[in-house]
Amino acid sequence: MSTASLFVRSDNRFVPTEVARGPWSLDFLHGGPVAALLAWAIEQRETDPAFQPARLTVDLFRPVPYSPLEVTSRVVRAGKRVRVIDAGLTANGVEVSRASALLLRHVDVDSPAALDAPSVTPPPPDALPPYEQPFSSEGVAYHTAVEYRRADPESPRGAVVWVRLPFALLPEADMSPLVHAAAIADFVNPFANLPAGTRIGFINADVNVFLHRPPLGDWLCLAVSSRRSARGVAVADAALLDTSGPAGRCLVTSIANPGAMFAGQAADGSVAAR
């Protein structure tokens, strides 16, 4: 099957290609393509350019099988300044994931662009060598097909890593800024949890994307700024940047998967239940 896109259409369903597979098992999808497909479905419901996606939350409460998927969406709120759209993903008649997006109308105001501490300014991706990610799996999969450039490969703390996706979402649809951000947000989990140890994996149950502007370009950067854990529940936060600077933030919440070699994969190769 072609690897030019993550999904292809078949009637009203979306069939994943091999590059959408995840690290836990070749029978299940990576969270990135799942989030991207839900973000795309949400954007099909809102075509007014005056509204900007400001927040996307994707709940990954079941492993998504490597099988044809059905996507539904609905407008929850269609206000003059605030709009909310939900989407759901179904496999074999069972809902496996869902998403909710908040869209806000643009307003021209005289306000500082940033009121926080100085942001991370990583070297541009073309100034960094290719990075071999440590998350291995047999066969072609999403996390092995993606290109990485890491700014701090020796750091024991959270990573600062550029990510490029060498494929489209669908053959007929390139990735919009929201879909692009959703597609890489899942990587916050493994890169934030690398310092936790190779035998204590964490599997994320969601991804959250917050945008103050659309991220642009082929390369997007995740700069992990914090990761806190207690009683097997972890929250990781990363700045989202493009080559022009900060565009938003990505957060994930994860649950410990004892014995895992990396986020989501158990030592015996089994898939942890969400």
PDB file of C-alpha atoms in Angstrom:
ATOM      1  CA  MET A   1       0.000   0.000   0.000  1.00  0.00           C
ATOM      2  CA  SER A   2       1.242   3.483  -0.790  1.00  0.00           C
ATOM      3  CA  THR A   3       2.922   5.425   2.020  1.00  0.00           C
ATOM      4  CA  ALA A   4       2.121   8.805   0.450  1.00  0.00           C
ATOM      5  CA  SER A   5      -0.718   9.347   2.927  1.00  0.00           C
ATOM      6  CA  LEU A   6      -1.824   8.153   6.346  1.00  0.00           C
ATOM      7  CA  PHE A   7      -5.313   7.184   5.170  1.00  0.00           C
ATOM      8  CA  VAL A   8      -7.165   6.514   1.940  1.00  0.00           C
ATOM      9  CA  ARG A   9     -10.919   6.743   1.442  1.00  0.00           C
ATOM     10  CA  SER A  10     -13.111   3.771   0.757  1.00  0.00           C
ATOM     11  CA  ASP A  11     -16.745   4.851   0.396  1.00  0.00           C
ATOM     12  CA  ASN A  12     -17.544   6.586   3.700  1.00  0.00           C
ATOM     13  CA  ARG A  13     -14.692   4.989   5.614  1.00  0.00           C
ATOM     14  CA  PHE A  14     -11.019   5.811   6.082  1.00  0.00           C
ATOM     15  CA  VAL A  15      -8.546   2.992   5.576  1.00  0.00           C
ATOM     16  CA  PRO A  16      -5.172   3.445   7.321  1.00  0.00           C
ATOM     17  CA  THR A  17      -1.957   2.842   5.412  1.00  0.00           C
ATOM     18  CA  GLU A  18       1.002   1.057   6.959  1.00  0.00           C
ATOM     19  CA  VAL A  19       2.684   4.302   8.046  1.00  0.00           C
ATOM     20  CA  ALA A  20      -0.244   4.962  10.415  1.00  0.00           C
ATOM     21  CA  ARG A  21       0.662   1.934  12.540  1.00  0.00           C
ATOM     22  CA  GLY A  22       1.776   2.454  16.132  1.00  0.00           C
ATOM     23  CA  PRO A  23       4.699   1.236  18.244  1.00  0.00           C
ATOM     24  CA  TRP A  24       2.684  -1.009  20.541  1.00  0.00           C
ATOM     25  CA  SER A  25       1.494  -3.419  17.862  1.00  0.00           C
ATOM     26  CA  LEU A  26       1.206  -3.401  14.085  1.00  0.00           C
ATOM     27  CA  ASP A  27      -2.475  -4.203  14.635  1.00  0.00           C
ATOM     28  CA  PHE A  28      -3.127  -0.747  16.138  1.00  0.00           C
ATOM     29  CA  LEU A  29      -2.609   2.852  15.043  1.00  0.00           C
ATOM     30  CA  HIS A  30      -0.306   5.499  16.442  1.00  0.00           C
ATOM     31  CA  GLY A  31      -2.060   8.324  18.285  1.00  0.00           C
ATOM     32  CA  GLY A  32      -0.743  10.943  15.845  1.00  0.00           C
ATOM     33  CA  PRO A  33      -2.707   9.791  12.769  1.00  0.00           C
ATOM     34  CA  VAL A  34      -5.796   9.298  14.938  1.00  0.00           C
ATOM     35  CA  ALA A  35      -5.623  12.867  16.264  1.00  0.00           C
ATOM     36  CA  ALA A  36      -4.915  14.202  12.779  1.00  0.00           C
ATOM     37  CA  LEU A  37      -7.935  12.464  11.257  1.00  0.00           C
ATOM     38  CA  LEU A  38     -10.243  13.798  13.975  1.00  0.00           C
ATOM     39  CA  ALA A  39      -8.837  17.317  13.543  1.00  0.00           C
ATOM     40  CA  TRP A  40      -9.463  17.074   9.794  1.00  0.00           C
ATOM     41  CA  ALA A  41     -13.073  15.965  10.393  1.00  0.00           C
ATOM     42  CA  ILE A  42     -13.627  18.932  12.688  1.00  0.00           C
ATOM     43  CA  GLU A  43     -12.276  21.367  10.111  1.00  0.00           C
ATOM     44  CA  GLN A  44     -14.702  20.041   7.508  1.00  0.00           C
ATOM     45  CA  ARG A  45     -17.475  21.457   9.719  1.00  0.00           C
ATOM     46  CA  GLU A  46     -16.030  24.976   9.932  1.00  0.00           C
ATOM     47  CA  THR A  47     -14.981  26.760   6.759  1.00  0.00           C
ATOM     48  CA  ASP A  48     -15.228  30.391   7.924  1.00  0.00           C
ATOM     49  CA  PRO A  49     -11.644  31.774   7.810  1.00  0.00           C
ATOM     50  CA  ALA A  50     -12.584  34.320  10.476  1.00  0.00           C
ATOM     51  CA  PHE A  51     -12.464  31.504  13.053  1.00  0.00           C
ATOM     52  CA  GLN A  52      -9.167  30.115  14.290  1.00  0.00           C
ATOM     53  CA  PRO A  53      -8.774  26.717  15.980  1.00  0.00           C
ATOM     54  CA  ALA A  54      -7.512  27.596  19.446  1.00  0.00           C
ATOM     55  CA  ARG A  55      -7.810  24.287  21.291  1.00  0.00           C
ATOM     56  CA  LEU A  56      -8.112  20.646  20.322  1.00  0.00           C
ATOM     57  CA  THR A  57      -8.572  17.810  22.808  1.00  0.00           C
ATOM     58  CA  VAL A  58      -8.411  14.212  21.623  1.00  0.00           C
ATOM     59  CA  ASP A  59      -9.337  11.379  23.996  1.00  0.00           C
ATOM     60  CA  LEU A  60      -7.508   8.134  23.189  1.00  0.00           C
ATOM     61  CA  PHE A  61      -9.514   5.840  25.433  1.00  0.00           C
ATOM     62  CA  ARG A  62      -9.188   2.674  23.318  1.00  0.00           C
ATOM     63  CA  PRO A  63      -6.492   1.318  21.026  1.00  0.00           C
ATOM     64  CA  VAL A  64      -7.517   2.157  17.453  1.00  0.00           C
ATOM     65  CA  PRO A  65      -7.318  -0.973  15.267  1.00  0.00           C
ATOM     66  CA  TYR A  66      -5.585  -1.128  11.910  1.00  0.00           C
ATOM     67  CA  SER A  67      -8.888  -1.392  10.061  1.00  0.00           C
ATOM     68  CA  PRO A  68     -11.352   0.842   8.185  1.00  0.00           C
ATOM     69  CA  LEU A  69     -12.638   3.685  10.363  1.00  0.00           C
ATOM     70  CA  GLU A  70     -15.759   5.829  10.345  1.00  0.00           C
ATOM     71  CA  VAL A  71     -15.678   9.477  11.390  1.00  0.00           C
ATOM     72  CA  THR A  72     -18.604  11.600  12.564  1.00  0.00           C
ATOM     73  CA  SER A  73     -18.734  15.244  13.600  1.00  0.00           C
ATOM     74  CA  ARG A  74     -21.262  17.719  14.963  1.00  0.00           C
ATOM     75  CA  VAL A  75     -21.448  21.406  15.759  1.00  0.00           C
ATOM     76  CA  VAL A  76     -22.000  21.863  19.502  1.00  0.00           C
ATOM     77  CA  ARG A  77     -21.972  25.646  19.540  1.00  0.00           C
ATOM     78  CA  ALA A  78     -22.141  28.013  16.559  1.00  0.00           C
ATOM     79  CA  GLY A  79     -21.758  31.425  18.186  1.00  0.00           C
ATOM     80  CA  LYS A  80     -20.654  34.713  16.689  1.00  0.00           C
ATOM     81  CA  ARG A  81     -17.299  34.617  18.483  1.00  0.00           C
ATOM     82  CA  VAL A  82     -17.015  31.121  19.954  1.00  0.00           C
ATOM     83  CA  ARG A  83     -17.653  27.829  18.218  1.00  0.00           C
ATOM     84  CA  VAL A  84     -17.283  24.248  19.456  1.00  0.00           C
ATOM     85  CA  ILE A  85     -17.174  21.169  17.231  1.00  0.00           C
ATOM     86  CA  ASP A  86     -16.954  17.529  18.318  1.00  0.00           C
ATOM     87  CA  ALA A  87     -15.870  14.485  16.330  1.00  0.00           C
ATOM     88  CA  GLY A  88     -15.849  10.742  16.965  1.00  0.00           C
ATOM     89  CA  LEU A  89     -13.971   7.794  15.531  1.00  0.00           C
ATOM     90  CA  THR A  90     -15.601   4.372  15.225  1.00  0.00           C
ATOM     91  CA  ALA A  91     -14.090   0.998  14.342  1.00  0.00           C
ATOM     92  CA  ASN A  92     -16.244  -2.069  13.790  1.00  0.00           C
ATOM     93  CA  GLY A  93     -19.209  -0.302  15.380  1.00  0.00           C
ATOM     94  CA  VAL A  94     -17.308   0.697  18.550  1.00  0.00           C
ATOM     95  CA  GLU A  95     -16.251   4.274  19.376  1.00  0.00           C
ATOM     96  CA  VAL A  96     -12.489   4.229  19.896  1.00  0.00           C
ATOM     97  CA  SER A  97     -11.622   7.920  20.128  1.00  0.00           C
ATOM     98  CA  ARG A  98     -13.233  11.343  20.221  1.00  0.00           C
ATOM     99  CA  ALA A  99     -12.235  14.976  19.946  1.00  0.00           C
ATOM    100  CA  SER A 100     -13.508  18.441  20.761  1.00  0.00           C
ATOM    101  CA  ALA A 101     -12.281  21.706  19.258  1.00  0.00           C
ATOM    102  CA  LEU A 102     -12.707  25.311  20.350  1.00  0.00           C
ATOM    103  CA  LEU A 103     -12.630  27.905  17.555  1.00  0.00           C
ATOM    104  CA  LEU A 104     -12.409  31.642  18.221  1.00  0.00           C
ATOM    105  CA  ARG A 105     -13.059  34.584  15.917  1.00  0.00           C
ATOM    106  CA  HIS A 106     -10.087  36.763  15.002  1.00  0.00           C
ATOM    107  CA  VAL A 107     -10.064  40.211  16.613  1.00  0.00           C
ATOM    108  CA  ASP A 108      -7.651  43.013  15.729  1.00  0.00           C
ATOM    109  CA  VAL A 109      -6.413  44.407  19.033  1.00  0.00           C
ATOM    110  CA  ASP A 110      -3.359  46.296  20.243  1.00  0.00           C
ATOM    111  CA  SER A 111      -1.955  43.770  22.713  1.00  0.00           C
ATOM    112  CA  PRO A 112       1.537  42.355  23.353  1.00  0.00           C
ATOM    113  CA  ALA A 113       2.166  39.121  21.493  1.00  0.00           C
ATOM    114  CA  ALA A 114       3.810  37.558  24.543  1.00  0.00           C
ATOM    115  CA  LEU A 115       3.512  38.220  28.265  1.00  0.00           C
ATOM    116  CA  ASP A 116       5.476  35.223  29.511  1.00  0.00           C
ATOM    117  CA  ALA A 117       9.108  34.414  30.158  1.00  0.00           C
ATOM    118  CA  PRO A 118      11.494  34.174  27.200  1.00  0.00           C
ATOM    119  CA  SER A 119      10.613  31.153  25.092  1.00  0.00           C
ATOM    120  CA  VAL A 120      12.836  28.361  23.879  1.00  0.00           C
ATOM    121  CA  THR A 121      14.733  29.236  20.699  1.00  0.00           C
ATOM    122  CA  PRO A 122      16.135  25.979  19.320  1.00  0.00           C
ATOM    123  CA  PRO A 123      18.558  25.840  16.404  1.00  0.00           C
ATOM    124  CA  PRO A 124      16.729  25.555  13.063  1.00  0.00           C
ATOM    125  CA  PRO A 125      16.190  21.993  11.821  1.00  0.00           C
ATOM    126  CA  ASP A 126      18.555  22.360   8.865  1.00  0.00           C
ATOM    127  CA  ALA A 127      21.356  23.121  11.344  1.00  0.00           C
ATOM    128  CA  LEU A 128      20.900  19.801  13.161  1.00  0.00           C
ATOM    129  CA  PRO A 129      21.803  16.235  12.140  1.00  0.00           C
ATOM    130  CA  PRO A 130      19.140  13.532  11.763  1.00  0.00           C
ATOM    131  CA  TYR A 131      18.113  11.980  15.063  1.00  0.00           C
ATOM    132  CA  GLU A 132      17.478   8.267  15.463  1.00  0.00           C
ATOM    133  CA  GLN A 133      14.522   7.957  17.815  1.00  0.00           C
ATOM    134  CA  PRO A 134      14.802   5.142  20.399  1.00  0.00           C
ATOM    135  CA  PHE A 135      11.272   3.834  19.959  1.00  0.00           C
ATOM    136  CA  SER A 136      11.654   0.702  17.878  1.00  0.00           C
ATOM    137  CA  SER A 137       9.111  -1.694  16.402  1.00  0.00           C
ATOM    138  CA  GLU A 138       9.080  -4.323  13.710  1.00  0.00           C
ATOM    139  CA  GLY A 139       7.779  -3.300  10.319  1.00  0.00           C
ATOM    140  CA  VAL A 140       6.796   0.075   8.913  1.00  0.00           C
ATOM    141  CA  ALA A 141       5.109   2.398  11.420  1.00  0.00           C
ATOM    142  CA  TYR A 142       4.335   6.074  11.952  1.00  0.00           C
ATOM    143  CA  HIS A 143       7.052   6.817  14.495  1.00  0.00           C
ATOM    144  CA  THR A 144       9.745   5.170  12.342  1.00  0.00           C
ATOM    145  CA  ALA A 145       8.688   6.948   9.116  1.00  0.00           C
ATOM    146  CA  VAL A 146       8.772  10.428  10.681  1.00  0.00           C
ATOM    147  CA  GLU A 147      11.946  12.547  10.419  1.00  0.00           C
ATOM    148  CA  TYR A 148      13.499  13.996  13.584  1.00  0.00           C
ATOM    149  CA  ARG A 149      16.113  16.619  14.436  1.00  0.00           C
ATOM    150  CA  ARG A 150      16.913  16.843  18.139  1.00  0.00           C
ATOM    151  CA  ALA A 151      18.496  19.957  19.598  1.00  0.00           C
ATOM    152  CA  ASP A 152      19.613  18.345  22.866  1.00  0.00           C
ATOM    153  CA  PRO A 153      20.298  14.624  22.283  1.00  0.00           C
ATOM    154  CA  GLU A 154      22.445  14.317  25.416  1.00  0.00           C
ATOM    155  CA  SER A 155      20.058  16.087  27.794  1.00  0.00           C
ATOM    156  CA  PRO A 156      18.697  13.934  30.650  1.00  0.00           C
ATOM    157  CA  ARG A 157      15.623  16.158  30.792  1.00  0.00           C
ATOM    158  CA  GLY A 158      12.770  16.658  28.348  1.00  0.00           C
ATOM    159  CA  ALA A 159      13.665  16.812  24.681  1.00  0.00           C
ATOM    160  CA  VAL A 160      13.671  19.681  22.200  1.00  0.00           C
ATOM    161  CA  VAL A 161      12.965  17.986  18.899  1.00  0.00           C
ATOM    162  CA  TRP A 162      11.962  19.049  15.384  1.00  0.00           C
ATOM    163  CA  VAL A 163       9.548  16.736  13.587  1.00  0.00           C
ATOM    164  CA  ARG A 164       8.751  16.487   9.885  1.00  0.00           C
ATOM    165  CA  LEU A 165       6.002  14.303   8.435  1.00  0.00           C
ATOM    166  CA  PRO A 166       6.900  13.005   4.947  1.00  0.00           C
ATOM    167  CA  PHE A 167       3.297  12.212   4.022  1.00  0.00           C
ATOM    168  CA  ALA A 168      -0.154  13.767   3.710  1.00  0.00           C
ATOM    169  CA  LEU A 169      -3.228  12.908   5.736  1.00  0.00           C
ATOM    170  CA  LEU A 170      -5.189  11.832   2.638  1.00  0.00           C
ATOM    171  CA  PRO A 171      -4.108  11.614  -1.013  1.00  0.00           C
ATOM    172  CA  GLU A 172      -6.383  14.544  -1.814  1.00  0.00           C
ATOM    173  CA  ALA A 173      -5.811  16.564   1.374  1.00  0.00           C
ATOM    174  CA  ASP A 174      -2.577  18.077   2.643  1.00  0.00           C
ATOM    175  CA  MET A 175      -2.276  18.780   6.328  1.00  0.00           C
ATOM    176  CA  SER A 176      -3.669  22.090   7.566  1.00  0.00           C
ATOM    177  CA  PRO A 177      -1.863  23.802  10.475  1.00  0.00           C
ATOM    178  CA  LEU A 178      -4.313  22.275  12.990  1.00  0.00           C
ATOM    179  CA  VAL A 179      -4.074  18.791  11.487  1.00  0.00           C
ATOM    180  CA  HIS A 180      -0.279  19.095  11.372  1.00  0.00           C
ATOM    181  CA  ALA A 181      -0.088  20.101  15.042  1.00  0.00           C
ATOM    182  CA  ALA A 182      -2.460  17.291  16.026  1.00  0.00           C
ATOM    183  CA  ALA A 183      -0.372  14.798  14.081  1.00  0.00           C
ATOM    184  CA  ILE A 184       2.795  15.483  16.107  1.00  0.00           C
ATOM    185  CA  ALA A 185       1.316  16.269  19.554  1.00  0.00           C
ATOM    186  CA  ASP A 186       1.356  12.600  20.554  1.00  0.00           C
ATOM    187  CA  PHE A 187       5.176  12.678  20.466  1.00  0.00           C
ATOM    188  CA  VAL A 188       5.172  14.785  23.641  1.00  0.00           C
ATOM    189  CA  ASN A 189       4.508  11.594  25.603  1.00  0.00           C
ATOM    190  CA  PRO A 190       7.538   9.485  24.620  1.00  0.00           C
ATOM    191  CA  PHE A 191       9.979  12.394  24.533  1.00  0.00           C
ATOM    192  CA  ALA A 192       8.797  13.676  27.926  1.00  0.00           C
ATOM    193  CA  ASN A 193       9.022  10.240  29.501  1.00  0.00           C
ATOM    194  CA  LEU A 194      12.433   9.183  28.178  1.00  0.00           C
ATOM    195  CA  PRO A 195      14.162  10.133  31.460  1.00  0.00           C
ATOM    196  CA  ALA A 196      11.687   7.993  33.460  1.00  0.00           C
ATOM    197  CA  GLY A 197      13.630   4.831  32.618  1.00  0.00           C
ATOM    198  CA  THR A 198      13.387   2.165  29.965  1.00  0.00           C
ATOM    199  CA  ARG A 199      11.366  -0.198  32.169  1.00  0.00           C
ATOM    200  CA  ILE A 200       8.694   2.342  33.171  1.00  0.00           C
ATOM    201  CA  GLY A 201       6.728   3.223  30.085  1.00  0.00           C
ATOM    202  CA  PHE A 202       3.801   5.607  30.006  1.00  0.00           C
ATOM    203  CA  ILE A 203       0.905   5.398  27.586  1.00  0.00           C
ATOM    204  CA  ASN A 204      -0.938   8.642  26.968  1.00  0.00           C
ATOM    205  CA  ALA A 205      -4.730   8.691  27.151  1.00  0.00           C
ATOM    206  CA  ASP A 206      -5.115  12.012  25.348  1.00  0.00           C
ATOM    207  CA  VAL A 207      -3.443  14.803  23.409  1.00  0.00           C
ATOM    208  CA  ASN A 208      -4.212  18.502  23.799  1.00  0.00           C
ATOM    209  CA  VAL A 209      -3.189  21.236  21.390  1.00  0.00           C
ATOM    210  CA  PHE A 210      -3.463  24.965  22.179  1.00  0.00           C
ATOM    211  CA  LEU A 211      -2.758  27.452  19.391  1.00  0.00           C
ATOM    212  CA  HIS A 212      -2.444  31.216  19.548  1.00  0.00           C
ATOM    213  CA  ARG A 213      -1.551  31.206  15.849  1.00  0.00           C
ATOM    214  CA  PRO A 214      -1.369  28.585  13.088  1.00  0.00           C
ATOM    215  CA  PRO A 215       1.956  26.690  13.015  1.00  0.00           C
ATOM    216  CA  LEU A 216       3.441  26.877   9.516  1.00  0.00           C
ATOM    217  CA  GLY A 217       6.054  25.011   7.508  1.00  0.00           C
ATOM    218  CA  ASP A 218       7.155  21.400   7.083  1.00  0.00           C
ATOM    219  CA  TRP A 219       9.087  21.260  10.371  1.00  0.00           C
ATOM    220  CA  LEU A 220       7.439  21.740  13.777  1.00  0.00           C
ATOM    221  CA  CYS A 221       9.262  21.661  17.099  1.00  0.00           C
ATOM    222  CA  LEU A 222       8.205  20.231  20.460  1.00  0.00           C
ATOM    223  CA  ALA A 223      10.175  21.642  23.393  1.00  0.00           C
ATOM    224  CA  VAL A 224       9.240  19.654  26.487  1.00  0.00           C
ATOM    225  CA  SER A 225       9.150  22.049  29.435  1.00  0.00           C
ATOM    226  CA  SER A 226       7.736  19.928  32.249  1.00  0.00           C
ATOM    227  CA  ARG A 227       6.698  16.436  33.200  1.00  0.00           C
ATOM    228  CA  ARG A 228       5.186  15.602  36.582  1.00  0.00           C
ATOM    229  CA  SER A 229       4.085  12.203  37.839  1.00  0.00           C
ATOM    230  CA  ALA A 230       2.464  10.813  40.985  1.00  0.00           C
ATOM    231  CA  ARG A 231       0.969   7.363  41.593  1.00  0.00           C
ATOM    232  CA  GLY A 232       1.455   6.389  37.981  1.00  0.00           C
ATOM    233  CA  VAL A 233      -0.318   9.405  36.452  1.00  0.00           C
ATOM    234  CA  ALA A 234       1.831  11.847  34.485  1.00  0.00           C
ATOM    235  CA  VAL A 235       1.230  15.205  32.806  1.00  0.00           C
ATOM    236  CA  ALA A 236       3.700  16.531  30.236  1.00  0.00           C
ATOM    237  CA  ASP A 237       3.777  19.994  28.690  1.00  0.00           C
ATOM    238  CA  ALA A 238       5.646  21.148  25.591  1.00  0.00           C
ATOM    239  CA  ALA A 239       5.960  24.382  23.667  1.00  0.00           C
ATOM    240  CA  LEU A 240       4.955  24.063  20.013  1.00  0.00           C
ATOM    241  CA  LEU A 241       7.107  26.078  17.606  1.00  0.00           C
ATOM    242  CA  ASP A 242       7.696  26.533  13.917  1.00  0.00           C
ATOM    243  CA  THR A 243      10.732  28.165  12.331  1.00  0.00           C
ATOM    244  CA  SER A 244       9.229  31.615  13.054  1.00  0.00           C
ATOM    245  CA  GLY A 245       8.831  31.000  16.793  1.00  0.00           C
ATOM    246  CA  PRO A 246       6.177  29.891  19.307  1.00  0.00           C
ATOM    247  CA  ALA A 247       2.753  28.905  17.973  1.00  0.00           C
ATOM    248  CA  GLY A 248       1.148  27.239  20.992  1.00  0.00           C
ATOM    249  CA  ARG A 249       1.492  24.366  23.436  1.00  0.00           C
ATOM    250  CA  CYS A 250       0.840  20.638  23.558  1.00  0.00           C
ATOM    251  CA  LEU A 251      -0.076  18.688  26.700  1.00  0.00           C
ATOM    252  CA  VAL A 252      -0.636  14.992  27.306  1.00  0.00           C
ATOM    253  CA  THR A 253      -1.842  12.970  30.285  1.00  0.00           C
ATOM    254  CA  SER A 254      -0.434   9.476  30.661  1.00  0.00           C
ATOM    255  CA  ILE A 255      -0.720   6.364  32.784  1.00  0.00           C
ATOM    256  CA  ALA A 256       2.196   4.204  33.878  1.00  0.00           C
ATOM    257  CA  ASN A 257       2.649   0.942  32.012  1.00  0.00           C
ATOM    258  CA  PRO A 258       5.089  -0.994  34.248  1.00  0.00           C
ATOM    259  CA  GLY A 259       7.603  -3.109  32.406  1.00  0.00           C
ATOM    260  CA  ALA A 260       7.233  -1.166  29.175  1.00  0.00           C
ATOM    261  CA  MET A 261      10.306  -0.639  27.017  1.00  0.00           C
ATOM    262  CA  PHE A 262       8.930   2.691  25.859  1.00  0.00           C
ATOM    263  CA  ALA A 263       5.669   4.591  25.998  1.00  0.00           C
ATOM    264  CA  GLY A 264       2.845   2.168  25.306  1.00  0.00           C
ATOM    265  CA  GLN A 265       4.727  -1.119  24.700  1.00  0.00           C
ATOM    266  CA  ALA A 266       5.025  -3.805  27.351  1.00  0.00           C
ATOM    267  CA  ALA A 267       8.126  -5.931  27.696  1.00  0.00           C
ATOM    268  CA  ASP A 268       6.325  -8.949  26.249  1.00  0.00           C
ATOM    269  CA  GLY A 269       5.115  -6.922  23.251  1.00  0.00           C
ATOM    270  CA  SER A 270       1.504  -6.787  24.417  1.00  0.00           C
ATOM    271  CA  VAL A 271      -0.678  -3.689  24.209  1.00  0.00           C
ATOM    272  CA  ALA A 272      -1.595  -2.013  27.476  1.00  0.00           C
ATOM    273  CA  ALA A 273      -5.331  -1.513  27.953  1.00  0.00           C
ATOM    274  CA  ARG A 274      -6.512   2.063  28.112  1.00  0.00           C
TER     275      ARG A 274
END
